[in-house]
CSV table of N, CA and C and ligand atoms in Angstrom, one decimal:
chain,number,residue,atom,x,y,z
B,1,UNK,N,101.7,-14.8,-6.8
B,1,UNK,CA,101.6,-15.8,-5.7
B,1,UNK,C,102.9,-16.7,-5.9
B,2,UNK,N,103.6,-16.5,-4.7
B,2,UNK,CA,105.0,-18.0,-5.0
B,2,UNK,C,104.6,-19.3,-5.4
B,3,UNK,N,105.4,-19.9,-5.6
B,3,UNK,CA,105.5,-21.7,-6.0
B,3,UNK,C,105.1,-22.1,-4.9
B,4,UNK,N,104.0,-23.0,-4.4
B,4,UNK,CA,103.5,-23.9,-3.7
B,4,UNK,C,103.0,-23.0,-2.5
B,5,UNK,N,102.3,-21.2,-3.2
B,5,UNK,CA,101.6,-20.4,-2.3
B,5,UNK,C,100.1,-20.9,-2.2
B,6,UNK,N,98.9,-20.0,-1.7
B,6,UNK,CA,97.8,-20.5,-1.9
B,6,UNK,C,97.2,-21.2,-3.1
B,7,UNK,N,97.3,-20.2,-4.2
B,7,UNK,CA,96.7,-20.4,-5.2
B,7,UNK,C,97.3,-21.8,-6.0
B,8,UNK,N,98.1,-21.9,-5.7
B,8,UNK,CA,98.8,-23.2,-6.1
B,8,UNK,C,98.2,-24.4,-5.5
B,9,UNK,N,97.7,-24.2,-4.0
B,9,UNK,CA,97.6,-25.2,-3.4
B,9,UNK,C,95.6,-25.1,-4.0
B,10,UNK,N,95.4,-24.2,-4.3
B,10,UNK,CA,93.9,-24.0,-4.7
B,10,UNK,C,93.6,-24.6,-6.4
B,11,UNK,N,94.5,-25.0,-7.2
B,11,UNK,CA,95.3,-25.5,-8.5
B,11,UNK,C,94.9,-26.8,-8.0
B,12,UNK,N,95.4,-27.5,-7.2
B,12,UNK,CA,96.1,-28.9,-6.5
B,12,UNK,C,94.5,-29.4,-6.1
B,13,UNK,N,94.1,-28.6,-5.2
B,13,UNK,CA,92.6,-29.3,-5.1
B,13,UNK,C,91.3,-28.9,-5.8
B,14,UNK,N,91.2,-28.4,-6.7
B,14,UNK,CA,90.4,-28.3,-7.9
B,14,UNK,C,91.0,-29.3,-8.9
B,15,UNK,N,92.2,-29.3,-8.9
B,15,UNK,CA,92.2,-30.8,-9.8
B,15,UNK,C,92.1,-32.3,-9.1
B,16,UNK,N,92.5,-32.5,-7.7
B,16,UNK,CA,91.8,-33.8,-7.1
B,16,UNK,C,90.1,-34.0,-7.1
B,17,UNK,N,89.3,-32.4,-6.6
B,17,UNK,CA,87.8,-32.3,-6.7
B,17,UNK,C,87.5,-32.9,-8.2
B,18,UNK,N,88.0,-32.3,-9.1
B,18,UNK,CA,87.6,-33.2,-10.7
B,18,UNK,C,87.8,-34.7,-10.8
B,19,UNK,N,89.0,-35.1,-10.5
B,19,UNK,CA,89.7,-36.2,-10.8
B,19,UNK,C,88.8,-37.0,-10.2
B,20,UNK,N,88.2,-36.7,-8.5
B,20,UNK,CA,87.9,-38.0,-8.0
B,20,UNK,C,85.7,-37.7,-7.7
B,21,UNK,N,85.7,-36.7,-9.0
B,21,UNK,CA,84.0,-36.8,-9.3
B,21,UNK,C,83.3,-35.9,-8.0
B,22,UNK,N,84.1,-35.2,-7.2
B,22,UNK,CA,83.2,-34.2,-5.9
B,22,UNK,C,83.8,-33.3,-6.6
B,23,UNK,N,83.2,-31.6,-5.6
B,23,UNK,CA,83.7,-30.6,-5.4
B,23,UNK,C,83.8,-29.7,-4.3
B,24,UNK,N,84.5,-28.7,-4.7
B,24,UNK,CA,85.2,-27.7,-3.6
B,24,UNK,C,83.6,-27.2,-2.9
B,25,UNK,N,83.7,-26.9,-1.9
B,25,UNK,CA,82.9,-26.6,-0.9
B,25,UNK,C,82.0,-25.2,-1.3
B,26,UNK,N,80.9,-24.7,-1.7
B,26,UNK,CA,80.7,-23.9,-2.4
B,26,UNK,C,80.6,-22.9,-1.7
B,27,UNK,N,80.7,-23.0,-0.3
B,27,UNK,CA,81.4,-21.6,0.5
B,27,UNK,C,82.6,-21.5,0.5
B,28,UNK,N,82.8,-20.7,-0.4
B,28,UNK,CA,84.3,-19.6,-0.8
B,28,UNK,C,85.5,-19.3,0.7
B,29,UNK,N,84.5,-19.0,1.8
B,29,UNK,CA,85.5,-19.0,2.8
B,29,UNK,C,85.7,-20.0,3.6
B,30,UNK,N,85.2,-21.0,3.6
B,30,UNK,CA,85.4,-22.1,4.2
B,30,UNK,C,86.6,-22.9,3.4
B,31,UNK,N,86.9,-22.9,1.3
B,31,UNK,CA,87.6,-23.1,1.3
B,31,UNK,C,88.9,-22.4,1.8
B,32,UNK,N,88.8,-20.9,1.6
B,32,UNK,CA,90.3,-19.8,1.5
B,32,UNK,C,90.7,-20.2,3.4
B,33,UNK,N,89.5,-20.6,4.4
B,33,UNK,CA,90.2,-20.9,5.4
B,33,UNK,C,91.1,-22.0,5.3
B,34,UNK,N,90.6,-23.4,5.0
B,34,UNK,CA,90.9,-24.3,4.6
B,34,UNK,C,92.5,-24.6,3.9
B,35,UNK,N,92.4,-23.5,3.2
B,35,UNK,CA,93.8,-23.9,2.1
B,35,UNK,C,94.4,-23.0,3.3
B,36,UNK,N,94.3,-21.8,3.6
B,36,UNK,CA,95.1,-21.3,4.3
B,36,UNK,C,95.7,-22.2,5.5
B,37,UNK,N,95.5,-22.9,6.0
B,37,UNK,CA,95.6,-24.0,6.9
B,37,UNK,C,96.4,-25.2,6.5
B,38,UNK,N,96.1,-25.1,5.5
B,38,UNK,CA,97.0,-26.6,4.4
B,38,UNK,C,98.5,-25.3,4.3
B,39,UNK,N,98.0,-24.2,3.5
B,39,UNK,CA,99.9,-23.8,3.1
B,39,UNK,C,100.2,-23.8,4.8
B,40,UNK,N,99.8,-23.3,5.9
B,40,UNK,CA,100.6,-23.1,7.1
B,40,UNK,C,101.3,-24.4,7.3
B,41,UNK,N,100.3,-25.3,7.7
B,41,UNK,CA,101.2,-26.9,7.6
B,41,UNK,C,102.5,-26.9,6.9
B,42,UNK,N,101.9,-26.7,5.3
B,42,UNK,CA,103.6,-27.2,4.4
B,42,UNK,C,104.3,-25.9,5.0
B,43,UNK,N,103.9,-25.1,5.0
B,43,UNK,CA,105.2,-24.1,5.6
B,43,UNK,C,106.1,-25.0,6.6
B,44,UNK,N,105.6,-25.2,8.0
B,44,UNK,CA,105.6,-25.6,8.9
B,44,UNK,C,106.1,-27.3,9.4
B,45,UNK,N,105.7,-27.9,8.3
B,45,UNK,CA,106.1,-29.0,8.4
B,45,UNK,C,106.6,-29.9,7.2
B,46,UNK,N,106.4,-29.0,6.0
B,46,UNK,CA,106.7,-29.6,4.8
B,46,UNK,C,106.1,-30.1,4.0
B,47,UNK,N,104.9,-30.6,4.6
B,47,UNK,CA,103.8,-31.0,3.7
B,47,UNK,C,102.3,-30.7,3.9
B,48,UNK,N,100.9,-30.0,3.0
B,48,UNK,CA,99.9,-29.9,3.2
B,48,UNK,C,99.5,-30.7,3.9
B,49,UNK,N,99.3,-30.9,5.4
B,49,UNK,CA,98.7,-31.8,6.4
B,49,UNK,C,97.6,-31.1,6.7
B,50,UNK,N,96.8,-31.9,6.8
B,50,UNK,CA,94.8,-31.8,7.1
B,50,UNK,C,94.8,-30.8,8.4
B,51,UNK,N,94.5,-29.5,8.0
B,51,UNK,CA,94.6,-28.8,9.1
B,51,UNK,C,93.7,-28.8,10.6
B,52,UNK,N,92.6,-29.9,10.0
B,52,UNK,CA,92.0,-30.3,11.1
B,52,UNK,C,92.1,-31.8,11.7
B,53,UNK,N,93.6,-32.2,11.4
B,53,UNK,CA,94.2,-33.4,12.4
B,53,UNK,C,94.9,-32.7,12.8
B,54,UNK,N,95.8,-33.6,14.3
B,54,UNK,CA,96.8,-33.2,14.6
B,54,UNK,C,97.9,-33.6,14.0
B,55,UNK,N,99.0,-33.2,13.5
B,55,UNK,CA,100.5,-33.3,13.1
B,55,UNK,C,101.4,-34.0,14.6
B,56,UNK,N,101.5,-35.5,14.3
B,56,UNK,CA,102.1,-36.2,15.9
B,56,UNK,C,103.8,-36.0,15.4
B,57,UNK,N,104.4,-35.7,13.9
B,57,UNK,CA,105.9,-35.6,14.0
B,57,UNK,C,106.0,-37.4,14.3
B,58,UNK,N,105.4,-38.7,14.1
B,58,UNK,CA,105.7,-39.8,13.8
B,58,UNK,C,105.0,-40.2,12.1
B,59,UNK,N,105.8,-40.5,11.5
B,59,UNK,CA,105.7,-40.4,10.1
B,59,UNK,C,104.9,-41.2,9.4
B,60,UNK,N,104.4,-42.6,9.9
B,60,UNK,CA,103.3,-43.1,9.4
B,60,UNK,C,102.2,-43.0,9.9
B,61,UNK,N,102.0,-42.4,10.9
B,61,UNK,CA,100.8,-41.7,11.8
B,61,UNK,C,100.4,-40.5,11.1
B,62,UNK,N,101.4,-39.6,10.2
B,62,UNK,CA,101.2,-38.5,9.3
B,62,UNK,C,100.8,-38.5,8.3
B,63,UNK,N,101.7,-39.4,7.7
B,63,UNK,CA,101.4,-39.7,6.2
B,63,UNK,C,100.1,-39.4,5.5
B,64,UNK,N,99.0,-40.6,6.0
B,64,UNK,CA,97.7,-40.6,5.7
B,64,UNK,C,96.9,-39.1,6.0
B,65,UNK,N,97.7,-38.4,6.3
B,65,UNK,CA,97.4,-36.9,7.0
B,65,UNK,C,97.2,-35.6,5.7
B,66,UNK,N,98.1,-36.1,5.1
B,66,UNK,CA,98.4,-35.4,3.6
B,66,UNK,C,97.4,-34.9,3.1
B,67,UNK,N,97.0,-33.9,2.3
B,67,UNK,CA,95.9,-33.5,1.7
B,67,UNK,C,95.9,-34.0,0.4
B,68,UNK,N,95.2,-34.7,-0.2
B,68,UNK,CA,93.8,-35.3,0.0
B,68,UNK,C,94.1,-36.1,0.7
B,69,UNK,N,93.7,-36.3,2.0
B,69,UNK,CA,94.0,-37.3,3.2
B,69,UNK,C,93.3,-38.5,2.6
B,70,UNK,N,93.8,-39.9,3.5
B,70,UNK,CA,93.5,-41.3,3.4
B,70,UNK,C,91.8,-41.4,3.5
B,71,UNK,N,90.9,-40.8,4.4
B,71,UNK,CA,89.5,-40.8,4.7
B,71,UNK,C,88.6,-39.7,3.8
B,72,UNK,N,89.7,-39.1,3.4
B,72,UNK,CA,88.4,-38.2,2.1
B,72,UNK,C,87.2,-38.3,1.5
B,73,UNK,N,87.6,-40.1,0.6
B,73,UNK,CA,86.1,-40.2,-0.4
B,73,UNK,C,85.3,-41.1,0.6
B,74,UNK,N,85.7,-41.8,1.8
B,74,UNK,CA,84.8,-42.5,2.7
B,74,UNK,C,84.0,-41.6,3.9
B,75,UNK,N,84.4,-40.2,3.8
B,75,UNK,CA,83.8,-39.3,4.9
B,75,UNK,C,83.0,-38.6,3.8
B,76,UNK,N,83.4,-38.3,2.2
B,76,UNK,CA,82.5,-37.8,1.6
B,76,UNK,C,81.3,-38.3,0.9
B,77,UNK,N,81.3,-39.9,0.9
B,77,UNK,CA,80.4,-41.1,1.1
B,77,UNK,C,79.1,-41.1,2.3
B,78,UNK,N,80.0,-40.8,3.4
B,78,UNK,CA,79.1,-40.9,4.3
B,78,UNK,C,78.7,-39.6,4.9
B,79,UNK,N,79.3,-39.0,4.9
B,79,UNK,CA,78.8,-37.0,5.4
B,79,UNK,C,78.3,-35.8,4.4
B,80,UNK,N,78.6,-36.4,3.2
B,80,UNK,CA,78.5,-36.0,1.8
B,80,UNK,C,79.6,-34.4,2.2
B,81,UNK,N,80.7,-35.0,2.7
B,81,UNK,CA,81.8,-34.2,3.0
B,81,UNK,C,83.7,-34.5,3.5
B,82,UNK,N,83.8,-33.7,3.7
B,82,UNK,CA,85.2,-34.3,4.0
B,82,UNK,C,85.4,-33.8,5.3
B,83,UNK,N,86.4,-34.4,5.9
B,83,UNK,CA,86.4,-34.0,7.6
B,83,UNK,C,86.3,-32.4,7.5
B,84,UNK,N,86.9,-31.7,7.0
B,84,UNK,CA,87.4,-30.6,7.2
B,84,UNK,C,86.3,-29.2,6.3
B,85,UNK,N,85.4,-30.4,5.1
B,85,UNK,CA,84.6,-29.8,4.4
B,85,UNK,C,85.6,-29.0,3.2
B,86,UNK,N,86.6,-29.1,3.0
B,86,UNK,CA,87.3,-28.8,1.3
B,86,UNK,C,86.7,-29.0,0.6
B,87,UNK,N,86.2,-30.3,0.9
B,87,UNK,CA,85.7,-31.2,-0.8
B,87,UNK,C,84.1,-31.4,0.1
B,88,UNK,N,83.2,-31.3,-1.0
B,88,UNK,CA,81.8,-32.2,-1.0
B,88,UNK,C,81.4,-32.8,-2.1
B,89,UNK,N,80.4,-33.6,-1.7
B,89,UNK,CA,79.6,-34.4,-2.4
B,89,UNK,C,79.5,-33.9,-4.1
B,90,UNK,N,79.8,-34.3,-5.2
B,90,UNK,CA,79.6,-33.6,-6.4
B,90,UNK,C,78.1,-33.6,-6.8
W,101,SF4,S1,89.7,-33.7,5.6
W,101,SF4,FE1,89.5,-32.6,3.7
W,101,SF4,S2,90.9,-30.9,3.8
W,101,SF4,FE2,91.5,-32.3,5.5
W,101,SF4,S3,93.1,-33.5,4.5
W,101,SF4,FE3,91.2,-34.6,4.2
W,101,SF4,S4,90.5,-34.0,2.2
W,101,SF4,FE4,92.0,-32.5,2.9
């Protein structure tokens, strides 16, 4: 797998899932969709953007877009999930 291919990006959020006390979604294809959707973004735009926001191309309207996006642990607080379902409730 290349530098900054799936499984790298699958590296990246198994260590945020630890770090911030949840975990990865324990349906396997819901993550491999998921990441698949994050590398197309960084392909595409240069950075893992939440493949379930839009990408507006204004840069502080993006930013918070980044994977692990700005609303993560407050949608996994209240949905016991993340918008997109990567991460749940540990
Ligand atoms: S909703 Fe989930 S997958 Fe999407 S950017 Fe936020 S943490 Fe990542």
């Amino acid at each position: 797998m290349p530098e900054g291919g799936l499984a790298e990006l699958r590296k990246v959020a198994e260590r945020v899932a630890l770090e911030r006390g949840v975990k990865l979604n324990p349906d396997g294809r819901i993550v491999e969709a998921i990441l698949k959707g994050l590398l197309r973004n960084k392909e595409r735009f240069g950075k893992p953007y939440c493949p379930c926001r839009v990408v507006t191309g204004i840069p502080e309207k993006d930013e918070p877009k980044v994977c692990p996006c700005a609303w993560m642990m407050e949608d996994i607080e209240r949905k016991g999930r993340c918008h997109c379902g990567l991460f749940v409730k540990g």
